PDB file of N, CA and C in Angstrom:
ATOM      1  N   MET A 101     -75.041   9.924  11.083  1.00  0.00           N
ATOM      2  CA  MET A 101     -73.835   9.201  11.371  1.00  0.00           C
ATOM      3  C   MET A 101     -72.672   9.893  10.585  1.00  0.00           C
ATOM      4  N   PRO A 102     -71.657  10.310  11.404  1.00  0.00           N
ATOM      5  CA  PRO A 102     -70.564  11.012  10.746  1.00  0.00           C
ATOM      6  C   PRO A 102     -69.740  10.002   9.818  1.00  0.00           C
ATOM      7  N   THR A 103     -69.236  10.613   8.834  1.00  0.00           N
ATOM      8  CA  THR A 103     -68.430   9.845   7.882  1.00  0.00           C
ATOM      9  C   THR A 103     -66.941  10.201   8.120  1.00  0.00           C
ATOM     10  N   THR A 104     -66.146   9.286   7.972  1.00  0.00           N
ATOM     11  CA  THR A 104     -64.747   9.437   8.095  1.00  0.00           C
ATOM     12  C   THR A 104     -64.067   9.539   6.763  1.00  0.00           C
ATOM     13  N   THR A 105     -63.134  10.463   6.694  1.00  0.00           N
ATOM     14  CA  THR A 105     -62.391  10.505   5.402  1.00  0.00           C
ATOM     15  C   THR A 105     -60.980   9.969   5.627  1.00  0.00           C
ATOM     16  N   ARG A 106     -60.463   9.337   4.615  1.00  0.00           N
ATOM     17  CA  ARG A 106     -59.171   8.771   4.703  1.00  0.00           C
ATOM     18  C   ARG A 106     -58.094   9.879   4.394  1.00  0.00           C
ATOM     19  N   ARG A 107     -57.149   9.928   5.172  1.00  0.00           N
ATOM     20  CA  ARG A 107     -56.096  10.852   5.044  1.00  0.00           C
ATOM     21  C   ARG A 107     -55.044  10.375   4.017  1.00  0.00           C
ATOM     22  N   PRO A 108     -54.492  11.250   3.208  1.00  0.00           N
ATOM     23  CA  PRO A 108     -53.533  10.730   2.276  1.00  0.00           C
ATOM     24  C   PRO A 108     -52.294  10.305   3.059  1.00  0.00           C
ATOM     25  N   PRO A 109     -51.535   9.392   2.404  1.00  0.00           N
ATOM     26  CA  PRO A 109     -50.286   9.031   3.149  1.00  0.00           C
ATOM     27  C   PRO A 109     -49.373  10.155   3.393  1.00  0.00           C
ATOM     28  N   CYS A 110     -48.526  10.107   4.365  1.00  0.00           N
ATOM     29  CA  CYS A 110     -47.660  11.144   4.758  1.00  0.00           C
ATOM     30  C   CYS A 110     -46.608  11.422   3.609  1.00  0.00           C
ATOM     31  N   ARG A 111     -46.403  10.427   2.830  1.00  0.00           N
ATOM     32  CA  ARG A 111     -45.316  10.456   1.847  1.00  0.00           C
ATOM     33  C   ARG A 111     -45.849   9.891   0.509  1.00  0.00           C
ATOM     34  N   PRO A 112     -45.934  10.703  -0.485  1.00  0.00           N
ATOM     35  CA  PRO A 112     -46.446  10.209  -1.762  1.00  0.00           C
ATOM     36  C   PRO A 112     -45.589   9.022  -2.255  1.00  0.00           C
ATOM     37  N   SER A 113     -46.252   8.089  -2.973  1.00  0.00           N
ATOM     38  CA  SER A 113     -45.540   6.871  -3.370  1.00  0.00           C
ATOM     39  C   SER A 113     -44.521   7.206  -4.414  1.00  0.00           C
ATOM     40  N   TYR A 114     -44.562   8.267  -5.094  1.00  0.00           N
ATOM     41  CA  TYR A 114     -43.562   8.563  -6.104  1.00  0.00           C
ATOM     42  C   TYR A 114     -42.367   9.236  -5.574  1.00  0.00           C
ATOM     43  N   GLU A 115     -42.352   9.668  -4.275  1.00  0.00           N
ATOM     44  CA  GLU A 115     -41.173  10.312  -3.700  1.00  0.00           C
ATOM     45  C   GLU A 115     -40.172   9.202  -3.363  1.00  0.00           C
ATOM     46  N   PRO A 116     -38.864   9.371  -3.782  1.00  0.00           N
ATOM     47  CA  PRO A 116     -37.870   8.423  -3.474  1.00  0.00           C
ATOM     48  C   PRO A 116     -37.621   8.327  -2.017  1.00  0.00           C
ATOM     49  N   ALA A 117     -37.225   7.127  -1.538  1.00  0.00           N
ATOM     50  CA  ALA A 117     -36.905   6.950  -0.092  1.00  0.00           C
ATOM     51  C   ALA A 117     -35.616   7.661   0.159  1.00  0.00           C
ATOM     52  N   PRO A 118     -35.493   8.096   1.355  1.00  0.00           N
ATOM     53  CA  PRO A 118     -34.130   8.777   1.745  1.00  0.00           C
ATOM     54  C   PRO A 118     -32.989   7.867   1.565  1.00  0.00           C
ATOM     55  N   LEU A 119     -31.898   8.421   1.114  1.00  0.00           N
ATOM     56  CA  LEU A 119     -30.653   7.627   0.963  1.00  0.00           C
ATOM     57  C   LEU A 119     -30.076   7.311   2.313  1.00  0.00           C
ATOM     58  N   HIS A 120     -29.777   6.036   2.463  1.00  0.00           N
ATOM     59  CA  HIS A 120     -29.267   5.499   3.794  1.00  0.00           C
ATOM     60  C   HIS A 120     -27.736   5.315   3.683  1.00  0.00           C
ATOM     61  N   VAL A 121     -27.114   5.586   4.688  1.00  0.00           N
ATOM     62  CA  VAL A 121     -25.594   5.428   4.824  1.00  0.00           C
ATOM     63  C   VAL A 121     -25.259   4.880   6.083  1.00  0.00           C
ATOM     64  N   VAL A 122     -24.243   4.112   6.138  1.00  0.00           N
ATOM     65  CA  VAL A 122     -23.636   3.692   7.413  1.00  0.00           C
ATOM     66  C   VAL A 122     -22.395   4.496   7.627  1.00  0.00           C
ATOM     67  N   VAL A 123     -22.239   5.157   8.746  1.00  0.00           N
ATOM     68  CA  VAL A 123     -21.139   6.103   8.891  1.00  0.00           C
ATOM     69  C   VAL A 123     -20.055   5.538   9.789  1.00  0.00           C
ATOM     70  N   ALA A 124     -19.791   4.305   9.559  1.00  0.00           N
ATOM     71  CA  ALA A 124     -18.714   3.615  10.414  1.00  0.00           C
ATOM     72  C   ALA A 124     -17.406   4.315  10.256  1.00  0.00           C
ATOM     73  N   ASP A 125     -17.136   4.952   9.184  1.00  0.00           N
ATOM     74  CA  ASP A 125     -15.868   5.630   8.919  1.00  0.00           C
ATOM     75  C   ASP A 125     -15.829   7.060   9.411  1.00  0.00           C
ATOM     76  N   VAL A 126     -16.873   7.600   9.981  1.00  0.00           N
ATOM     77  CA  VAL A 126     -16.978   8.949  10.486  1.00  0.00           C
ATOM     78  C   VAL A 126     -16.827   8.891  11.972  1.00  0.00           C
ATOM     79  N   PRO A 127     -15.877   9.504  12.602  1.00  0.00           N
ATOM     80  CA  PRO A 127     -15.656   9.371  14.019  1.00  0.00           C
ATOM     81  C   PRO A 127     -16.900  10.001  14.799  1.00  0.00           C
ATOM     82  N   VAL A 128     -17.430   9.272  15.792  1.00  0.00           N
ATOM     83  CA  VAL A 128     -18.560   9.718  16.594  1.00  0.00           C
ATOM     84  C   VAL A 128     -18.209  11.041  17.248  1.00  0.00           C
ATOM     85  N   SER A 129     -16.949  11.197  17.725  1.00  0.00           N
ATOM     86  CA  SER A 129     -16.558  12.412  18.290  1.00  0.00           C
ATOM     87  C   SER A 129     -16.718  13.625  17.388  1.00  0.00           C
ATOM     88  N   ARG A 130     -16.457  13.412  16.094  1.00  0.00           N
ATOM     89  CA  ARG A 130     -16.656  14.441  15.169  1.00  0.00           C
ATOM     90  C   ARG A 130     -18.066  14.829  14.944  1.00  0.00           C
ATOM     91  N   LEU A 131     -18.970  13.780  14.869  1.00  0.00           N
ATOM     92  CA  LEU A 131     -20.345  14.016  14.783  1.00  0.00           C
ATOM     93  C   LEU A 131     -20.904  14.792  16.042  1.00  0.00           C
ATOM     94  N   ALA A 132     -20.476  14.352  17.246  1.00  0.00           N
ATOM     95  CA  ALA A 132     -20.911  14.948  18.439  1.00  0.00           C
ATOM     96  C   ALA A 132     -20.444  16.434  18.512  1.00  0.00           C
ATOM     97  N   ALA A 133     -19.184  16.684  18.109  1.00  0.00           N
ATOM     98  CA  ALA A 133     -18.719  18.092  18.141  1.00  0.00           C
ATOM     99  C   ALA A 133     -19.566  18.902  17.185  1.00  0.00           C
ATOM    100  N   PHE A 134     -19.899  18.420  16.004  1.00  0.00           N
ATOM    101  CA  PHE A 134     -20.722  19.156  15.040  1.00  0.00           C
ATOM    102  C   PHE A 134     -22.110  19.374  15.728  1.00  0.00           C
ATOM    103  N   ARG A 135     -22.662  18.381  16.339  1.00  0.00           N
ATOM    104  CA  ARG A 135     -23.943  18.611  17.008  1.00  0.00           C
ATOM    105  C   ARG A 135     -23.895  19.639  18.053  1.00  0.00           C
ATOM    106  N   ASP A 136     -22.825  19.651  18.889  1.00  0.00           N
ATOM    107  CA  ASP A 136     -22.757  20.700  19.938  1.00  0.00           C
ATOM    108  C   ASP A 136     -22.490  22.036  19.341  1.00  0.00           C
ATOM    109  N   LEU A 137     -21.732  22.275  18.307  1.00  0.00           N
ATOM    110  CA  LEU A 137     -21.586  23.588  17.652  1.00  0.00           C
ATOM    111  C   LEU A 137     -22.941  23.991  17.004  1.00  0.00           C
ATOM    112  N   MET A 138     -23.663  23.099  16.408  1.00  0.00           N
ATOM    113  CA  MET A 138     -24.968  23.401  15.866  1.00  0.00           C
ATOM    114  C   MET A 138     -25.899  23.787  17.037  1.00  0.00           C
ATOM    115  N   ALA A 139     -25.881  23.120  18.137  1.00  0.00           N
ATOM    116  CA  ALA A 139     -26.755  23.475  19.265  1.00  0.00           C
ATOM    117  C   ALA A 139     -26.468  24.882  19.795  1.00  0.00           C
ATOM    118  N   ALA A 140     -25.223  25.271  19.759  1.00  0.00           N
ATOM    119  CA  ALA A 140     -24.819  26.620  20.234  1.00  0.00           C
ATOM    120  C   ALA A 140     -25.496  27.666  19.293  1.00  0.00           C
ATOM    121  N   GLU A 141     -25.789  27.322  18.105  1.00  0.00           N
ATOM    122  CA  GLU A 141     -26.474  28.236  17.127  1.00  0.00           C
ATOM    123  C   GLU A 141     -28.041  28.154  17.306  1.00  0.00           C
ATOM    124  N   GLY A 142     -28.465  27.144  18.042  1.00  0.00           N
ATOM    125  CA  GLY A 142     -29.885  26.941  18.171  1.00  0.00           C
ATOM    126  C   GLY A 142     -30.439  26.042  17.118  1.00  0.00           C
ATOM    127  N   TRP A 143     -29.628  25.283  16.496  1.00  0.00           N
ATOM    128  CA  TRP A 143     -30.005  24.390  15.388  1.00  0.00           C
ATOM    129  C   TRP A 143     -29.793  22.938  15.797  1.00  0.00           C
ATOM    130  N   PRO A 144     -30.918  22.217  16.016  1.00  0.00           N
ATOM    131  CA  PRO A 144     -30.864  20.841  16.475  1.00  0.00           C
ATOM    132  C   PRO A 144     -30.188  19.871  15.447  1.00  0.00           C
ATOM    133  N   VAL A 145     -29.567  18.841  15.972  1.00  0.00           N
ATOM    134  CA  VAL A 145     -29.032  17.813  15.064  1.00  0.00           C
ATOM    135  C   VAL A 145     -29.336  16.447  15.641  1.00  0.00           C
ATOM    136  N   ASP A 146     -30.007  15.629  14.939  1.00  0.00           N
ATOM    137  CA  ASP A 146     -30.343  14.295  15.410  1.00  0.00           C
ATOM    138  C   ASP A 146     -29.258  13.293  14.995  1.00  0.00           C
ATOM    139  N   LEU A 147     -28.329  12.925  15.928  1.00  0.00           N
ATOM    140  CA  LEU A 147     -27.223  12.084  15.617  1.00  0.00           C
ATOM    141  C   LEU A 147     -27.568  10.743  14.959  1.00  0.00           C
ATOM    142  N   PRO A 148     -28.551  10.012  15.523  1.00  0.00           N
ATOM    143  CA  PRO A 148     -28.881   8.747  14.868  1.00  0.00           C
ATOM    144  C   PRO A 148     -29.341   9.003  13.412  1.00  0.00           C
ATOM    145  N   ARG A 149     -30.067  10.084  13.165  1.00  0.00           N
ATOM    146  CA  ARG A 149     -30.541  10.262  11.769  1.00  0.00           C
ATOM    147  C   ARG A 149     -29.323  10.710  10.836  1.00  0.00           C
ATOM    148  N   MET A 150     -28.347  11.424  11.495  1.00  0.00           N
ATOM    149  CA  MET A 150     -27.130  11.787  10.717  1.00  0.00           C
ATOM    150  C   MET A 150     -26.485  10.483  10.213  1.00  0.00           C
ATOM    151  N   CYS A 151     -26.604   9.367  11.011  1.00  0.00           N
ATOM    152  CA  CYS A 151     -25.903   8.138  10.619  1.00  0.00           C
ATOM    153  C   CYS A 151     -26.630   7.343   9.590  1.00  0.00           C
ATOM    154  N   HIS A 152     -27.923   7.599   9.386  1.00  0.00           N
ATOM    155  CA  HIS A 152     -28.699   6.786   8.453  1.00  0.00           C
ATOM    156  C   HIS A 152     -29.382   7.564   7.334  1.00  0.00           C
ATOM    157  N   ASP A 153     -29.473   8.826   7.367  1.00  0.00           N
ATOM    158  CA  ASP A 153     -30.149   9.595   6.378  1.00  0.00           C
ATOM    159  C   ASP A 153     -29.240  10.616   5.716  1.00  0.00           C
ATOM    160  N   ARG A 154     -28.709  10.208   4.609  1.00  0.00           N
ATOM    161  CA  ARG A 154     -27.652  11.117   3.969  1.00  0.00           C
ATOM    162  C   ARG A 154     -28.239  12.462   3.619  1.00  0.00           C
ATOM    163  N   LEU A 155     -29.454  12.499   3.149  1.00  0.00           N
ATOM    164  CA  LEU A 155     -30.056  13.800   2.718  1.00  0.00           C
ATOM    165  C   LEU A 155     -30.198  14.703   3.954  1.00  0.00           C
ATOM    166  N   TYR A 156     -30.684  14.182   5.104  1.00  0.00           N
ATOM    167  CA  TYR A 156     -30.738  14.928   6.351  1.00  0.00           C
ATOM    168  C   TYR A 156     -29.303  15.426   6.743  1.00  0.00           C
ATOM    169  N   ALA A 157     -28.357  14.588   6.641  1.00  0.00           N
ATOM    170  CA  ALA A 157     -26.992  14.887   7.084  1.00  0.00           C
ATOM    171  C   ALA A 157     -26.428  16.159   6.175  1.00  0.00           C
ATOM    172  N   TYR A 158     -26.638  16.005   4.902  1.00  0.00           N
ATOM    173  CA  TYR A 158     -26.237  17.061   3.993  1.00  0.00           C
ATOM    174  C   TYR A 158     -26.926  18.402   4.292  1.00  0.00           C
ATOM    175  N   GLU A 159     -28.200  18.266   4.596  1.00  0.00           N
ATOM    176  CA  GLU A 159     -29.000  19.538   4.923  1.00  0.00           C
ATOM    177  C   GLU A 159     -28.492  20.157   6.161  1.00  0.00           C
ATOM    178  N   ARG A 160     -28.090  19.379   7.209  1.00  0.00           N
ATOM    179  CA  ARG A 160     -27.602  19.887   8.482  1.00  0.00           C
ATOM    180  C   ARG A 160     -26.180  20.474   8.203  1.00  0.00           C
ATOM    181  N   MET A 161     -25.376  19.777   7.473  1.00  0.00           N
ATOM    182  CA  MET A 161     -24.021  20.292   7.151  1.00  0.00           C
ATOM    183  C   MET A 161     -24.163  21.602   6.338  1.00  0.00           C
ATOM    184  N   ALA A 162     -25.034  21.719   5.399  1.00  0.00           N
ATOM    185  CA  ALA A 162     -25.270  22.945   4.560  1.00  0.00           C
ATOM    186  C   ALA A 162     -25.670  24.105   5.528  1.00  0.00           C
ATOM    187  N   LEU A 163     -26.603  23.789   6.423  1.00  0.00           N
ATOM    188  CA  LEU A 163     -26.982  24.844   7.433  1.00  0.00           C
ATOM    189  C   LEU A 163     -25.808  25.318   8.194  1.00  0.00           C
ATOM    190  N   GLY A 164     -25.061  24.313   8.746  1.00  0.00           N
ATOM    191  CA  GLY A 164     -23.905  24.673   9.548  1.00  0.00           C
ATOM    192  C   GLY A 164     -22.912  25.487   8.792  1.00  0.00           C
ATOM    193  N   HIS A 165     -22.759  25.261   7.489  1.00  0.00           N
ATOM    194  CA  HIS A 165     -21.829  26.057   6.715  1.00  0.00           C
ATOM    195  C   HIS A 165     -22.273  27.478   6.517  1.00  0.00           C
ATOM    196  N   THR A 166     -23.530  27.853   6.851  1.00  0.00           N
ATOM    197  CA  THR A 166     -24.033  29.203   6.706  1.00  0.00           C
ATOM    198  C   THR A 166     -23.726  29.981   7.984  1.00  0.00           C
ATOM    199  N   SER A 167     -23.268  29.326   9.033  1.00  0.00           N
ATOM    200  CA  SER A 167     -23.086  29.991  10.361  1.00  0.00           C
ATOM    201  C   SER A 167     -21.966  31.048  10.291  1.00  0.00           C
ATOM    202  N   ALA A 168     -22.072  32.004  11.213  1.00  0.00           N
ATOM    203  CA  ALA A 168     -21.040  32.984  11.325  1.00  0.00           C
ATOM    204  C   ALA A 168     -19.815  32.406  12.170  1.00  0.00           C
ATOM    205  N   CYS A 169     -20.041  31.238  12.802  1.00  0.00           N
ATOM    206  CA  CYS A 169     -19.035  30.666  13.609  1.00  0.00           C
ATOM    207  C   CYS A 169     -18.113  29.872  12.732  1.00  0.00           C
ATOM    208  N   ARG A 170     -16.786  30.333  12.728  1.00  0.00           N
ATOM    209  CA  ARG A 170     -15.856  29.687  11.923  1.00  0.00           C
ATOM    210  C   ARG A 170     -15.608  28.238  12.189  1.00  0.00           C
ATOM    211  N   ARG A 171     -15.647  27.841  13.481  1.00  0.00           N
ATOM    212  CA  ARG A 171     -15.477  26.490  13.894  1.00  0.00           C
ATOM    213  C   ARG A 171     -16.558  25.575  13.356  1.00  0.00           C
ATOM    214  N   LEU A 172     -17.768  26.094  13.429  1.00  0.00           N
ATOM    215  CA  LEU A 172     -18.886  25.323  12.865  1.00  0.00           C
ATOM    216  C   LEU A 172     -18.785  25.152  11.372  1.00  0.00           C
ATOM    217  N   ARG A 173     -18.395  26.156  10.660  1.00  0.00           N
ATOM    218  CA  ARG A 173     -18.275  26.108   9.217  1.00  0.00           C
ATOM    219  C   ARG A 173     -17.152  25.069   8.828  1.00  0.00           C
ATOM    220  N   ALA A 174     -16.042  25.114   9.587  1.00  0.00           N
ATOM    221  CA  ALA A 174     -14.966  24.114   9.390  1.00  0.00           C
ATOM    222  C   ALA A 174     -15.473  22.713   9.672  1.00  0.00           C
ATOM    223  N   ALA A 175     -16.202  22.603  10.776  1.00  0.00           N
ATOM    224  CA  ALA A 175     -16.663  21.232  11.101  1.00  0.00           C
ATOM    225  C   ALA A 175     -17.650  20.690  10.021  1.00  0.00           C
ATOM    226  N   ALA A 176     -18.499  21.561   9.474  1.00  0.00           N
ATOM    227  CA  ALA A 176     -19.409  21.091   8.414  1.00  0.00           C
ATOM    228  C   ALA A 176     -18.632  20.647   7.180  1.00  0.00           C
ATOM    229  N   VAL A 177     -17.532  21.460   6.787  1.00  0.00           N
ATOM    230  CA  VAL A 177     -16.765  21.108   5.657  1.00  0.00           C
ATOM    231  C   VAL A 177     -16.054  19.760   5.877  1.00  0.00           C
ATOM    232  N   THR A 178     -15.487  19.566   7.050  1.00  0.00           N
ATOM    233  CA  THR A 178     -14.825  18.279   7.338  1.00  0.00           C
ATOM    234  C   THR A 178     -15.755  17.134   7.369  1.00  0.00           C
ATOM    235  N   LEU A 179     -16.995  17.273   7.886  1.00  0.00           N
ATOM    236  CA  LEU A 179     -17.910  16.214   7.879  1.00  0.00           C
ATOM    237  C   LEU A 179     -18.422  15.893   6.452  1.00  0.00           C
ATOM    238  N   PHE A 180     -18.586  17.024   5.637  1.00  0.00           N
ATOM    239  CA  PHE A 180     -18.935  16.748   4.272  1.00  0.00           C
ATOM    240  C   PHE A 180     -17.939  15.821   3.529  1.00  0.00           C
ATOM    241  N   ALA A 181     -16.697  16.212   3.746  1.00  0.00           N
ATOM    242  CA  ALA A 181     -15.617  15.359   3.156  1.00  0.00           C
ATOM    243  C   ALA A 181     -15.680  13.987   3.613  1.00  0.00           C
ATOM    244  N   ASP A 182     -15.928  13.739   4.957  1.00  0.00           N
ATOM    245  CA  ASP A 182     -16.124  12.390   5.440  1.00  0.00           C
ATOM    246  C   ASP A 182     -17.208  11.622   4.744  1.00  0.00           C
ATOM    247  N   TYR A 183     -18.402  12.244   4.644  1.00  0.00           N
ATOM    248  CA  TYR A 183     -19.494  11.634   3.994  1.00  0.00           C
ATOM    249  C   TYR A 183     -19.240  11.331   2.518  1.00  0.00           C
ATOM    250  N   GLU A 184     -18.554  12.260   1.825  1.00  0.00           N
ATOM    251  CA  GLU A 184     -18.263  12.013   0.427  1.00  0.00           C
ATOM    252  C   GLU A 184     -17.409  10.808   0.214  1.00  0.00           C
ATOM    253  N   ARG A 185     -16.637  10.428   1.205  1.00  0.00           N
ATOM    254  CA  ARG A 185     -15.665   9.292   1.057  1.00  0.00           C
ATOM    255  C   ARG A 185     -16.476   7.944   1.311  1.00  0.00           C
ATOM    256  N   LEU A 186     -17.718   8.095   1.836  1.00  0.00           N
ATOM    257  CA  LEU A 186     -18.446   6.840   2.077  1.00  0.00           C
ATOM    258  C   LEU A 186     -19.118   6.342   0.762  1.00  0.00           C
ATOM    259  N   PRO A 187     -19.232   5.062   0.669  1.00  0.00           N
ATOM    260  CA  PRO A 187     -19.869   4.537  -0.519  1.00  0.00           C
ATOM    261  C   PRO A 187     -21.333   4.961  -0.609  1.00  0.00           C
ATOM    262  N   ALA A 188     -21.818   5.117  -1.811  1.00  0.00           N
ATOM    263  CA  ALA A 188     -23.230   5.481  -2.029  1.00  0.00           C
ATOM    264  C   ALA A 188     -24.137   4.266  -1.580  1.00  0.00           C
ATOM    265  N   ALA A 189     -25.365   4.616  -1.322  1.00  0.00           N
ATOM    266  CA  ALA A 189     -26.289   3.585  -0.819  1.00  0.00           C
ATOM    267  C   ALA A 189     -26.309   2.461  -1.895  1.00  0.00           C
ATOM    268  N   GLY A 190     -26.248   1.215  -1.419  1.00  0.00           N
ATOM    269  CA  GLY A 190     -26.292   0.067  -2.314  1.00  0.00           C
ATOM    270  C   GLY A 190     -24.948  -0.389  -2.897  1.00  0.00           C
ATOM    271  N   GLN A 191     -23.952   0.387  -2.692  1.00  0.00           N
ATOM    272  CA  GLN A 191     -22.576   0.033  -3.148  1.00  0.00           C
ATOM    273  C   GLN A 191     -21.912  -0.738  -2.079  1.00  0.00           C
ATOM    274  N   VAL A 192     -21.130  -1.696  -2.502  1.00  0.00           N
ATOM    275  CA  VAL A 192     -20.252  -2.422  -1.570  1.00  0.00           C
ATOM    276  C   VAL A 192     -18.874  -2.131  -1.837  1.00  0.00           C
ATOM    277  N   HIS A 193     -18.154  -1.868  -0.672  1.00  0.00           N
ATOM    278  CA  HIS A 193     -16.702  -1.485  -0.854  1.00  0.00           C
ATOM    279  C   HIS A 193     -15.821  -2.590  -0.385  1.00  0.00           C
TER     280      HIS A 193
END
């Protein structure tokens, strides 16, 4: 009789949960333009995740800032400034 082994959880319990953010103050058109510029470089961007996972958003913006495309670099810097103006997770404004 074969025995089954339990797989460890995908995420260790000691790892902090991703920071969540509501991006109501960031124009959707700006996010979409960033996504399109990233796609032109072959770098996917998940817009819903950009709206709820601050760490993912910062990683995508950092990658965009490494591009040779001046417009993409500028879009990444602008988005970064937009995200920095948002309240941190758990803060009420």
